[in-house]
Amino acid sequence: MDLWIKRDDLTGFAMGGNKGRKIELILGDLLDQGAKKVVTCGAAESNFVRQLAVGCQMAGIEFHAVVMDRPFEPGFEVPGAPPKGSANQKIASLAGAHFHRMENGPWETLFEAATVLAREIGAFEVPIGGSTPLGAMAFFHAAEEVPGFDVILHASSSGSTQMGLHVAFSGSATHVLGISCDPEEALVEDHTELGRGLCRLLGRDESLAEGIDLRFDWVGPGYGVPSDAGQAATRWLLSKEGIVLDPIYSGKAFAALLDLARQGEFEGKRVLFWHTGGTPAFFNV
Ligand SMILES: *Cc1c(COP(=O)(O)O)cnc(C)c1O
């Protein structure tokens, strides 16, 4: 196999990551609408919260984040200690973020609290991970940067990275393979719905959003918790190429890439690993 790496870990908004592309479009839209205040939500160590906090500060917008250390989907709670370290929160706080902390609970509770806060303070609400049709559009356009691959493999969570790429390459020879960092398989339907929204925004046929390949075999102990395979993959890539992965997303996706390569799935293929960033979280483990 011929392996290439797309370095979205080396982009902007304070230590890079895949959220930067979405934020460029989302922030532009917020500024067009005259937004003075923004609310989003996520895990406390969210890369999106970090990058949006920095983007809002650069744009002169007051930024609020409603966070839980470890939000969960009911039935998929992860027992044990909270995440170590707070590198993303440190950057966001330096960028003036107002954190609103909650006890761990279901994702739904977190989403509702963000909506309530946005209403209370008269802020624009940005959905988790920037996964709106506009956020997905950023990855639809990013597809133009990487023609000619047989496979594009990346970490997937809130879905706009995968749906932008999937819609862009739908019907082509390029297969987009998302490695889920969340355990709940119901996400396939949520992501497909997001993809339909992108198709509507683009004026394309909604069927382009169907048929995503999202695999759940490398989540490890749960969302937000490092896995042994991910940590081993991180050591491997660091020692071979001097590239740092993160324990929550890109390390797990690269573990999948190594496993699938060993199983011969990529034989003779030109494969792109889309490095989605998360660098600060490397220092949390
Ligand atoms: C958010 C994130 C992802 C997942 O991207 P989505 O567009 O939310 O699916 C992958 N890797 C890193 C480092 C992230 O921060």
PDB file of C-alpha atoms in Angstrom, residues 13-284:
ATOM      1  CA  PHE A  13      -6.832  28.190  15.567  1.00  0.00           C
ATOM      2  CA  ALA A  14      -4.232  27.295  18.229  1.00  0.00           C
ATOM      3  CA  MET A  15      -2.716  23.877  17.504  1.00  0.00           C
ATOM      4  CA  GLY A  16      -4.850  22.929  14.535  1.00  0.00           C
ATOM      5  CA  GLY A  17      -7.283  20.124  13.890  1.00  0.00           C
ATOM      6  CA  ASN A  18     -10.189  19.285  11.611  1.00  0.00           C
ATOM      7  CA  LYS A  19     -12.535  21.740  13.333  1.00  0.00           C
ATOM      8  CA  GLY A  20     -10.606  24.680  11.852  1.00  0.00           C
ATOM      9  CA  ARG A  21     -12.043  24.160   8.364  1.00  0.00           C
ATOM     10  CA  LYS A  22     -15.587  24.097   9.708  1.00  0.00           C
ATOM     11  CA  ILE A  23     -14.965  27.118  11.930  1.00  0.00           C
ATOM     12  CA  GLU A  24     -13.793  29.229   8.981  1.00  0.00           C
ATOM     13  CA  LEU A  25     -17.236  28.835   7.376  1.00  0.00           C
ATOM     14  CA  ILE A  26     -19.274  28.883  10.594  1.00  0.00           C
ATOM     15  CA  LEU A  27     -17.513  31.989  11.909  1.00  0.00           C
ATOM     16  CA  GLY A  28     -17.994  33.768   8.590  1.00  0.00           C
ATOM     17  CA  ASP A  29     -21.703  32.998   8.785  1.00  0.00           C
ATOM     18  CA  LEU A  30     -21.896  34.201  12.415  1.00  0.00           C
ATOM     19  CA  LEU A  31     -20.176  37.468  11.507  1.00  0.00           C
ATOM     20  CA  ASP A  32     -22.547  37.941   8.549  1.00  0.00           C
ATOM     21  CA  GLN A  33     -25.443  37.570  10.973  1.00  0.00           C
ATOM     22  CA  GLY A  34     -23.901  40.088  13.373  1.00  0.00           C
ATOM     23  CA  ALA A  35     -23.342  37.606  16.209  1.00  0.00           C
ATOM     24  CA  LYS A  36     -21.945  39.162  19.393  1.00  0.00           C
ATOM     25  CA  LYS A  37     -22.157  36.042  21.582  1.00  0.00           C
ATOM     26  CA  VAL A  38     -21.811  32.328  20.817  1.00  0.00           C
ATOM     27  CA  VAL A  39     -22.638  29.200  22.829  1.00  0.00           C
ATOM     28  CA  THR A  40     -21.532  25.666  22.065  1.00  0.00           C
ATOM     29  CA  CYS A  41     -21.131  22.497  24.119  1.00  0.00           C
ATOM     30  CA  GLY A  42     -18.975  19.410  24.329  1.00  0.00           C
ATOM     31  CA  ALA A  43     -16.709  17.333  26.487  1.00  0.00           C
ATOM     32  CA  ALA A  44     -14.542  19.615  28.622  1.00  0.00           C
ATOM     33  CA  GLU A  45     -11.478  18.537  26.609  1.00  0.00           C
ATOM     34  CA  SER A  46     -13.217  19.126  23.259  1.00  0.00           C
ATOM     35  CA  ASN A  47     -10.947  20.225  20.435  1.00  0.00           C
ATOM     36  CA  PHE A  48     -13.890  22.032  18.863  1.00  0.00           C
ATOM     37  CA  VAL A  49     -14.452  24.110  22.010  1.00  0.00           C
ATOM     38  CA  ARG A  50     -10.759  25.042  21.979  1.00  0.00           C
ATOM     39  CA  GLN A  51     -10.681  26.022  18.311  1.00  0.00           C
ATOM     40  CA  LEU A  52     -14.027  27.870  18.347  1.00  0.00           C
ATOM     41  CA  ALA A  53     -13.010  29.744  21.516  1.00  0.00           C
ATOM     42  CA  VAL A  54      -9.889  30.965  19.721  1.00  0.00           C
ATOM     43  CA  GLY A  55     -11.771  31.767  16.505  1.00  0.00           C
ATOM     44  CA  CYS A  56     -14.414  33.756  18.402  1.00  0.00           C
ATOM     45  CA  GLN A  57     -11.776  35.696  20.276  1.00  0.00           C
ATOM     46  CA  MET A  58     -10.032  36.545  16.990  1.00  0.00           C
ATOM     47  CA  ALA A  59     -13.384  37.725  15.596  1.00  0.00           C
ATOM     48  CA  GLY A  60     -14.354  39.740  18.703  1.00  0.00           C
ATOM     49  CA  ILE A  61     -17.252  37.446  19.671  1.00  0.00           C
ATOM     50  CA  GLU A  62     -17.986  36.523  23.316  1.00  0.00           C
ATOM     51  CA  PHE A  63     -17.704  32.740  23.644  1.00  0.00           C
ATOM     52  CA  HIS A  64     -19.422  30.329  26.058  1.00  0.00           C
ATOM     53  CA  ALA A  65     -19.039  26.550  26.314  1.00  0.00           C
ATOM     54  CA  VAL A  66     -21.298  24.225  28.313  1.00  0.00           C
ATOM     55  CA  VAL A  67     -19.181  21.195  29.191  1.00  0.00           C
ATOM     56  CA  MET A  68     -19.140  17.869  31.039  1.00  0.00           C
ATOM     57  CA  ASP A  69     -15.944  15.948  31.755  1.00  0.00           C
ATOM     58  CA  ARG A  70     -17.413  12.836  30.230  1.00  0.00           C
ATOM     59  CA  PRO A  71     -20.877  13.054  28.660  1.00  0.00           C
ATOM     60  CA  PHE A  72     -22.351   9.718  27.585  1.00  0.00           C
ATOM     61  CA  GLU A  73     -25.083   8.016  25.603  1.00  0.00           C
ATOM     62  CA  PRO A  74     -27.362   6.201  28.116  1.00  0.00           C
ATOM     63  CA  GLY A  75     -26.245   2.569  28.186  1.00  0.00           C
ATOM     64  CA  PHE A  76     -22.665   3.465  27.219  1.00  0.00           C
ATOM     65  CA  GLU A  77     -21.427   5.111  30.427  1.00  0.00           C
ATOM     66  CA  VAL A  78     -17.726   4.782  31.060  1.00  0.00           C
ATOM     67  CA  PRO A  79     -16.859   4.052  34.668  1.00  0.00           C
ATOM     68  CA  GLY A  80     -13.630   5.214  36.208  1.00  0.00           C
ATOM     69  CA  ALA A  81     -11.547   8.320  36.585  1.00  0.00           C
ATOM     70  CA  PRO A  82     -12.212  11.527  34.656  1.00  0.00           C
ATOM     71  CA  PRO A  83      -9.768  12.450  31.879  1.00  0.00           C
ATOM     72  CA  LYS A  84      -6.349  13.543  33.068  1.00  0.00           C
ATOM     73  CA  GLY A  85      -5.055  16.946  32.060  1.00  0.00           C
ATOM     74  CA  SER A  86      -6.740  19.975  30.599  1.00  0.00           C
ATOM     75  CA  ALA A  87      -4.619  21.177  27.682  1.00  0.00           C
ATOM     76  CA  ASN A  88      -7.566  22.157  25.472  1.00  0.00           C
ATOM     77  CA  GLN A  89      -9.306  23.955  28.340  1.00  0.00           C
ATOM     78  CA  LYS A  90      -6.120  25.843  29.083  1.00  0.00           C
ATOM     79  CA  ILE A  91      -5.962  27.240  25.548  1.00  0.00           C
ATOM     80  CA  ALA A  92      -9.699  28.026  25.482  1.00  0.00           C
ATOM     81  CA  SER A  93      -9.507  29.787  28.855  1.00  0.00           C
ATOM     82  CA  LEU A  94      -6.547  31.880  27.715  1.00  0.00           C
ATOM     83  CA  ALA A  95      -8.683  32.833  24.706  1.00  0.00           C
ATOM     84  CA  GLY A  96     -11.341  34.161  27.095  1.00  0.00           C
ATOM     85  CA  ALA A  97     -13.817  31.267  26.967  1.00  0.00           C
ATOM     86  CA  HIS A  98     -16.551  31.245  29.600  1.00  0.00           C
ATOM     87  CA  PHE A  99     -16.931  27.628  30.752  1.00  0.00           C
ATOM     88  CA  HIS A 100     -20.245  26.432  32.220  1.00  0.00           C
ATOM     89  CA  ARG A 101     -19.497  23.103  33.878  1.00  0.00           C
ATOM     90  CA  MET A 102     -22.044  20.340  34.522  1.00  0.00           C
ATOM     91  CA  GLU A 103     -21.935  16.979  36.270  1.00  0.00           C
ATOM     92  CA  ASN A 104     -21.485  14.038  33.893  1.00  0.00           C
ATOM     93  CA  GLY A 105     -24.776  13.050  32.279  1.00  0.00           C
ATOM     94  CA  PRO A 106     -26.350  12.125  28.956  1.00  0.00           C
ATOM     95  CA  TRP A 107     -25.468  14.051  25.785  1.00  0.00           C
ATOM     96  CA  GLU A 108     -29.131  15.154  25.526  1.00  0.00           C
ATOM     97  CA  THR A 109     -28.863  16.920  28.903  1.00  0.00           C
ATOM     98  CA  LEU A 110     -25.747  18.740  27.693  1.00  0.00           C
ATOM     99  CA  PHE A 111     -27.409  19.796  24.412  1.00  0.00           C
ATOM    100  CA  GLU A 112     -30.494  21.083  26.246  1.00  0.00           C
ATOM    101  CA  ALA A 113     -28.389  23.093  28.699  1.00  0.00           C
ATOM    102  CA  ALA A 114     -26.565  24.775  25.792  1.00  0.00           C
ATOM    103  CA  THR A 115     -29.879  25.715  24.171  1.00  0.00           C
ATOM    104  CA  VAL A 116     -31.194  27.128  27.448  1.00  0.00           C
ATOM    105  CA  LEU A 117     -28.022  29.168  28.026  1.00  0.00           C
ATOM    106  CA  ALA A 118     -28.066  30.534  24.470  1.00  0.00           C
ATOM    107  CA  ARG A 119     -31.642  31.680  24.966  1.00  0.00           C
ATOM    108  CA  GLU A 120     -30.872  33.226  28.389  1.00  0.00           C
ATOM    109  CA  ILE A 121     -27.919  35.310  27.231  1.00  0.00           C
ATOM    110  CA  GLY A 122     -29.152  36.023  23.692  1.00  0.00           C
ATOM    111  CA  ALA A 123     -26.353  34.095  21.987  1.00  0.00           C
ATOM    112  CA  PHE A 124     -26.094  32.196  18.702  1.00  0.00           C
ATOM    113  CA  GLU A 125     -25.876  28.459  19.314  1.00  0.00           C
ATOM    114  CA  VAL A 126     -23.339  26.370  17.390  1.00  0.00           C
ATOM    115  CA  PRO A 127     -24.033  22.613  17.493  1.00  0.00           C
ATOM    116  CA  ILE A 128     -21.509  20.183  18.929  1.00  0.00           C
ATOM    117  CA  GLY A 129     -18.392  19.630  16.830  1.00  0.00           C
ATOM    118  CA  GLY A 130     -19.534  22.243  14.297  1.00  0.00           C
ATOM    119  CA  SER A 131     -21.546  19.483  12.643  1.00  0.00           C
ATOM    120  CA  THR A 132     -24.027  21.577  10.708  1.00  0.00           C
ATOM    121  CA  PRO A 133     -24.529  21.295   6.945  1.00  0.00           C
ATOM    122  CA  LEU A 134     -22.249  24.355   6.643  1.00  0.00           C
ATOM    123  CA  GLY A 135     -19.565  22.600   8.730  1.00  0.00           C
ATOM    124  CA  ALA A 136     -19.835  19.561   6.478  1.00  0.00           C
ATOM    125  CA  MET A 137     -19.501  21.842   3.446  1.00  0.00           C
ATOM    126  CA  ALA A 138     -15.955  22.640   4.619  1.00  0.00           C
ATOM    127  CA  PHE A 139     -15.011  18.984   4.143  1.00  0.00           C
ATOM    128  CA  PHE A 140     -16.956  18.752   0.898  1.00  0.00           C
ATOM    129  CA  HIS A 141     -14.611  21.431  -0.447  1.00  0.00           C
ATOM    130  CA  ALA A 142     -11.562  19.888   1.243  1.00  0.00           C
ATOM    131  CA  ALA A 143     -12.107  16.832  -0.959  1.00  0.00           C
ATOM    132  CA  GLU A 144     -10.757  18.860  -3.888  1.00  0.00           C
ATOM    133  CA  GLU A 145      -7.332  18.853  -2.196  1.00  0.00           C
ATOM    134  CA  VAL A 146      -7.001  15.070  -2.334  1.00  0.00           C
ATOM    135  CA  PRO A 147      -7.925  13.579  -5.708  1.00  0.00           C
ATOM    136  CA  GLY A 148      -7.010  10.079  -6.782  1.00  0.00           C
ATOM    137  CA  PHE A 149      -6.997   8.004  -3.588  1.00  0.00           C
ATOM    138  CA  ASP A 150      -8.547   4.544  -3.341  1.00  0.00           C
ATOM    139  CA  VAL A 151      -9.307   4.958   0.361  1.00  0.00           C
ATOM    140  CA  ILE A 152      -9.533   7.939   2.712  1.00  0.00           C
ATOM    141  CA  LEU A 153      -9.556   6.851   6.360  1.00  0.00           C
ATOM    142  CA  HIS A 154     -10.261   9.251   9.228  1.00  0.00           C
ATOM    143  CA  ALA A 155     -11.534   9.456  12.802  1.00  0.00           C
ATOM    144  CA  SER A 156     -15.270  10.211  12.975  1.00  0.00           C
ATOM    145  CA  SER A 157     -17.446  11.528  15.763  1.00  0.00           C
ATOM    146  CA  SER A 158     -19.983  14.316  15.233  1.00  0.00           C
ATOM    147  CA  GLY A 159     -20.063  13.457  11.523  1.00  0.00           C
ATOM    148  CA  SER A 160     -19.350  16.531   9.403  1.00  0.00           C
ATOM    149  CA  THR A 161     -15.851  15.429   8.420  1.00  0.00           C
ATOM    150  CA  GLN A 162     -17.189  12.126   7.138  1.00  0.00           C
ATOM    151  CA  MET A 163     -20.334  13.504   5.506  1.00  0.00           C
ATOM    152  CA  GLY A 164     -18.486  16.258   3.645  1.00  0.00           C
ATOM    153  CA  LEU A 165     -16.003  13.748   2.228  1.00  0.00           C
ATOM    154  CA  HIS A 166     -18.613  11.046   1.652  1.00  0.00           C
ATOM    155  CA  VAL A 167     -20.914  13.316  -0.354  1.00  0.00           C
ATOM    156  CA  ALA A 168     -17.963  14.716  -2.325  1.00  0.00           C
ATOM    157  CA  PHE A 169     -16.665  11.262  -3.293  1.00  0.00           C
ATOM    158  CA  SER A 170     -20.035   9.553  -3.642  1.00  0.00           C
ATOM    159  CA  GLY A 171     -20.133   7.645  -6.925  1.00  0.00           C
ATOM    160  CA  SER A 172     -16.347   8.010  -7.444  1.00  0.00           C
ATOM    161  CA  ALA A 173     -13.563   5.434  -7.087  1.00  0.00           C
ATOM    162  CA  THR A 174     -12.568   6.854  -3.687  1.00  0.00           C
ATOM    163  CA  HIS A 175     -13.925   5.028  -0.636  1.00  0.00           C
ATOM    164  CA  VAL A 176     -14.349   7.139   2.511  1.00  0.00           C
ATOM    165  CA  LEU A 177     -13.905   5.055   5.662  1.00  0.00           C
ATOM    166  CA  GLY A 178     -14.828   6.612   9.004  1.00  0.00           C
ATOM    167  CA  ILE A 179     -13.512   5.112  12.232  1.00  0.00           C
ATOM    168  CA  SER A 180     -16.000   5.900  14.968  1.00  0.00           C
ATOM    169  CA  CYS A 181     -14.729   7.229  18.286  1.00  0.00           C
ATOM    170  CA  ASP A 182     -18.197   6.824  19.827  1.00  0.00           C
ATOM    171  CA  PRO A 183     -19.805   3.448  20.558  1.00  0.00           C
ATOM    172  CA  GLU A 184     -23.425   4.063  19.523  1.00  0.00           C
ATOM    173  CA  GLU A 185     -24.182   2.627  16.090  1.00  0.00           C
ATOM    174  CA  ALA A 186     -27.295   4.798  15.806  1.00  0.00           C
ATOM    175  CA  LEU A 187     -24.860   7.533  14.727  1.00  0.00           C
ATOM    176  CA  VAL A 188     -24.980   6.145  11.184  1.00  0.00           C
ATOM    177  CA  GLU A 189     -28.515   7.490  10.816  1.00  0.00           C
ATOM    178  CA  ASP A 190     -27.661  10.847  12.473  1.00  0.00           C
ATOM    179  CA  HIS A 191     -24.711  11.334  10.144  1.00  0.00           C
ATOM    180  CA  THR A 192     -26.734  10.380   7.090  1.00  0.00           C
ATOM    181  CA  GLU A 193     -29.340  12.976   8.085  1.00  0.00           C
ATOM    182  CA  LEU A 194     -26.564  15.577   8.400  1.00  0.00           C
ATOM    183  CA  GLY A 195     -25.368  14.548   4.936  1.00  0.00           C
ATOM    184  CA  ARG A 196     -28.864  15.069   3.526  1.00  0.00           C
ATOM    185  CA  GLY A 197     -28.767  18.589   4.958  1.00  0.00           C
ATOM    186  CA  LEU A 198     -25.469  19.171   3.175  1.00  0.00           C
ATOM    187  CA  CYS A 199     -26.972  17.917  -0.099  1.00  0.00           C
ATOM    188  CA  ARG A 200     -29.876  20.358   0.295  1.00  0.00           C
ATOM    189  CA  LEU A 201     -27.411  23.202   0.925  1.00  0.00           C
ATOM    190  CA  LEU A 202     -25.496  22.200  -2.208  1.00  0.00           C
ATOM    191  CA  GLY A 203     -28.635  21.670  -4.271  1.00  0.00           C
ATOM    192  CA  ARG A 204     -27.661  18.032  -4.877  1.00  0.00           C
ATOM    193  CA  ASP A 205     -29.647  14.822  -4.687  1.00  0.00           C
ATOM    194  CA  GLU A 206     -30.047  13.708  -1.045  1.00  0.00           C
ATOM    195  CA  SER A 207     -29.297  10.104  -1.976  1.00  0.00           C
ATOM    196  CA  LEU A 208     -25.597  11.070  -2.164  1.00  0.00           C
ATOM    197  CA  ALA A 209     -25.607  10.948   1.650  1.00  0.00           C
ATOM    198  CA  GLU A 210     -26.595   7.255   1.758  1.00  0.00           C
ATOM    199  CA  GLY A 211     -24.304   4.286   2.255  1.00  0.00           C
ATOM    200  CA  ILE A 212     -21.662   5.623   4.644  1.00  0.00           C
ATOM    201  CA  ASP A 213     -18.974   3.251   5.940  1.00  0.00           C
ATOM    202  CA  LEU A 214     -18.595   3.962   9.677  1.00  0.00           C
ATOM    203  CA  ARG A 215     -16.868   1.258  11.713  1.00  0.00           C
ATOM    204  CA  PHE A 216     -17.166   0.792  15.475  1.00  0.00           C
ATOM    205  CA  ASP A 217     -14.422  -1.775  16.144  1.00  0.00           C
ATOM    206  CA  TRP A 218     -11.793   0.649  17.477  1.00  0.00           C
ATOM    207  CA  VAL A 219     -13.720   2.715  20.055  1.00  0.00           C
ATOM    208  CA  GLY A 220     -11.959   0.879  22.911  1.00  0.00           C
ATOM    209  CA  PRO A 221     -13.364   1.463  26.429  1.00  0.00           C
ATOM    210  CA  GLY A 222     -15.587   4.346  25.288  1.00  0.00           C
ATOM    211  CA  TYR A 223     -15.806   7.882  23.979  1.00  0.00           C
ATOM    212  CA  GLY A 224     -13.096  10.085  25.427  1.00  0.00           C
ATOM    213  CA  VAL A 225     -11.126   7.188  26.898  1.00  0.00           C
ATOM    214  CA  PRO A 226      -7.771   6.139  25.393  1.00  0.00           C
ATOM    215  CA  SER A 227      -7.510   2.589  24.037  1.00  0.00           C
ATOM    216  CA  ASP A 228      -4.497   0.275  24.201  1.00  0.00           C
ATOM    217  CA  ALA A 229      -4.541  -0.153  20.411  1.00  0.00           C
ATOM    218  CA  GLY A 230      -4.693   3.606  19.903  1.00  0.00           C
ATOM    219  CA  GLN A 231      -1.791   4.235  22.259  1.00  0.00           C
ATOM    220  CA  ALA A 232       0.274   1.523  20.516  1.00  0.00           C
ATOM    221  CA  ALA A 233      -0.518   3.078  17.118  1.00  0.00           C
ATOM    222  CA  THR A 234       0.518   6.485  18.467  1.00  0.00           C
ATOM    223  CA  ARG A 235       3.891   5.128  19.605  1.00  0.00           C
ATOM    224  CA  TRP A 236       4.324   3.405  16.235  1.00  0.00           C
ATOM    225  CA  LEU A 237       3.709   6.506  14.087  1.00  0.00           C
ATOM    226  CA  LEU A 238       5.781   8.695  16.397  1.00  0.00           C
ATOM    227  CA  SER A 239       8.727   6.328  16.100  1.00  0.00           C
ATOM    228  CA  LYS A 240       8.429   5.871  12.318  1.00  0.00           C
ATOM    229  CA  GLU A 241       7.535   9.369  11.116  1.00  0.00           C
ATOM    230  CA  GLY A 242       7.795  11.747  14.079  1.00  0.00           C
ATOM    231  CA  ILE A 243       4.075  12.533  13.860  1.00  0.00           C
ATOM    232  CA  VAL A 244       1.978  12.921  17.031  1.00  0.00           C
ATOM    233  CA  LEU A 245      -1.560  11.478  17.152  1.00  0.00           C
ATOM    234  CA  ASP A 246      -4.154  12.049  19.882  1.00  0.00           C
ATOM    235  CA  PRO A 247      -5.606   9.469  22.284  1.00  0.00           C
ATOM    236  CA  ILE A 248      -9.328  10.175  21.687  1.00  0.00           C
ATOM    237  CA  TYR A 249      -9.620  10.301  17.875  1.00  0.00           C
ATOM    238  CA  SER A 250      -6.658  10.090  15.512  1.00  0.00           C
ATOM    239  CA  GLY A 251      -4.764   7.429  17.510  1.00  0.00           C
ATOM    240  CA  LYS A 252      -7.792   5.123  17.379  1.00  0.00           C
ATOM    241  CA  ALA A 253      -8.264   5.761  13.657  1.00  0.00           C
ATOM    242  CA  PHE A 254      -4.628   5.018  12.967  1.00  0.00           C
ATOM    243  CA  ALA A 255      -4.923   1.795  14.990  1.00  0.00           C
ATOM    244  CA  ALA A 256      -7.706   0.827  12.589  1.00  0.00           C
ATOM    245  CA  LEU A 257      -5.510   1.656   9.609  1.00  0.00           C
ATOM    246  CA  LEU A 258      -2.701  -0.564  10.939  1.00  0.00           C
ATOM    247  CA  ASP A 259      -5.097  -3.450  11.668  1.00  0.00           C
ATOM    248  CA  LEU A 260      -6.761  -3.259   8.248  1.00  0.00           C
ATOM    249  CA  ALA A 261      -3.382  -2.997   6.517  1.00  0.00           C
ATOM    250  CA  ARG A 262      -2.169  -6.107   8.356  1.00  0.00           C
ATOM    251  CA  GLN A 263      -5.332  -7.906   7.246  1.00  0.00           C
ATOM    252  CA  GLY A 264      -4.438  -7.052   3.637  1.00  0.00           C
ATOM    253  CA  GLU A 265      -7.411  -4.750   3.067  1.00  0.00           C
ATOM    254  CA  PHE A 266      -5.230  -2.042   1.495  1.00  0.00           C
ATOM    255  CA  GLU A 267      -2.992  -4.223  -0.676  1.00  0.00           C
ATOM    256  CA  GLY A 268      -1.939  -2.358  -3.832  1.00  0.00           C
ATOM    257  CA  LYS A 269      -4.030   0.666  -2.828  1.00  0.00           C
ATOM    258  CA  ARG A 270      -3.298   4.336  -2.513  1.00  0.00           C
ATOM    259  CA  VAL A 271      -4.504   5.212   0.989  1.00  0.00           C
ATOM    260  CA  LEU A 272      -4.880   8.610   2.632  1.00  0.00           C
ATOM    261  CA  PHE A 273      -4.940   8.881   6.413  1.00  0.00           C
ATOM    262  CA  TRP A 274      -6.661  12.176   7.198  1.00  0.00           C
ATOM    263  CA  HIS A 275      -4.965  13.351  10.388  1.00  0.00           C
ATOM    264  CA  THR A 276      -7.766  15.240  12.134  1.00  0.00           C
ATOM    265  CA  GLY A 277      -5.537  16.732  14.852  1.00  0.00           C
ATOM    266  CA  GLY A 278      -6.279  16.759  18.576  1.00  0.00           C
ATOM    267  CA  THR A 279      -2.664  17.521  19.438  1.00  0.00           C
ATOM    268  CA  PRO A 280      -3.365  19.120  22.857  1.00  0.00           C
ATOM    269  CA  ALA A 281      -5.026  15.898  24.077  1.00  0.00           C
ATOM    270  CA  PHE A 282      -1.734  14.072  23.480  1.00  0.00           C
ATOM    271  CA  PHE A 283      -0.452  15.880  26.576  1.00  0.00           C
ATOM    272  CA  ASN A 284      -3.425  14.812  28.697  1.00  0.00           C
TER     273      ASN A 284
END
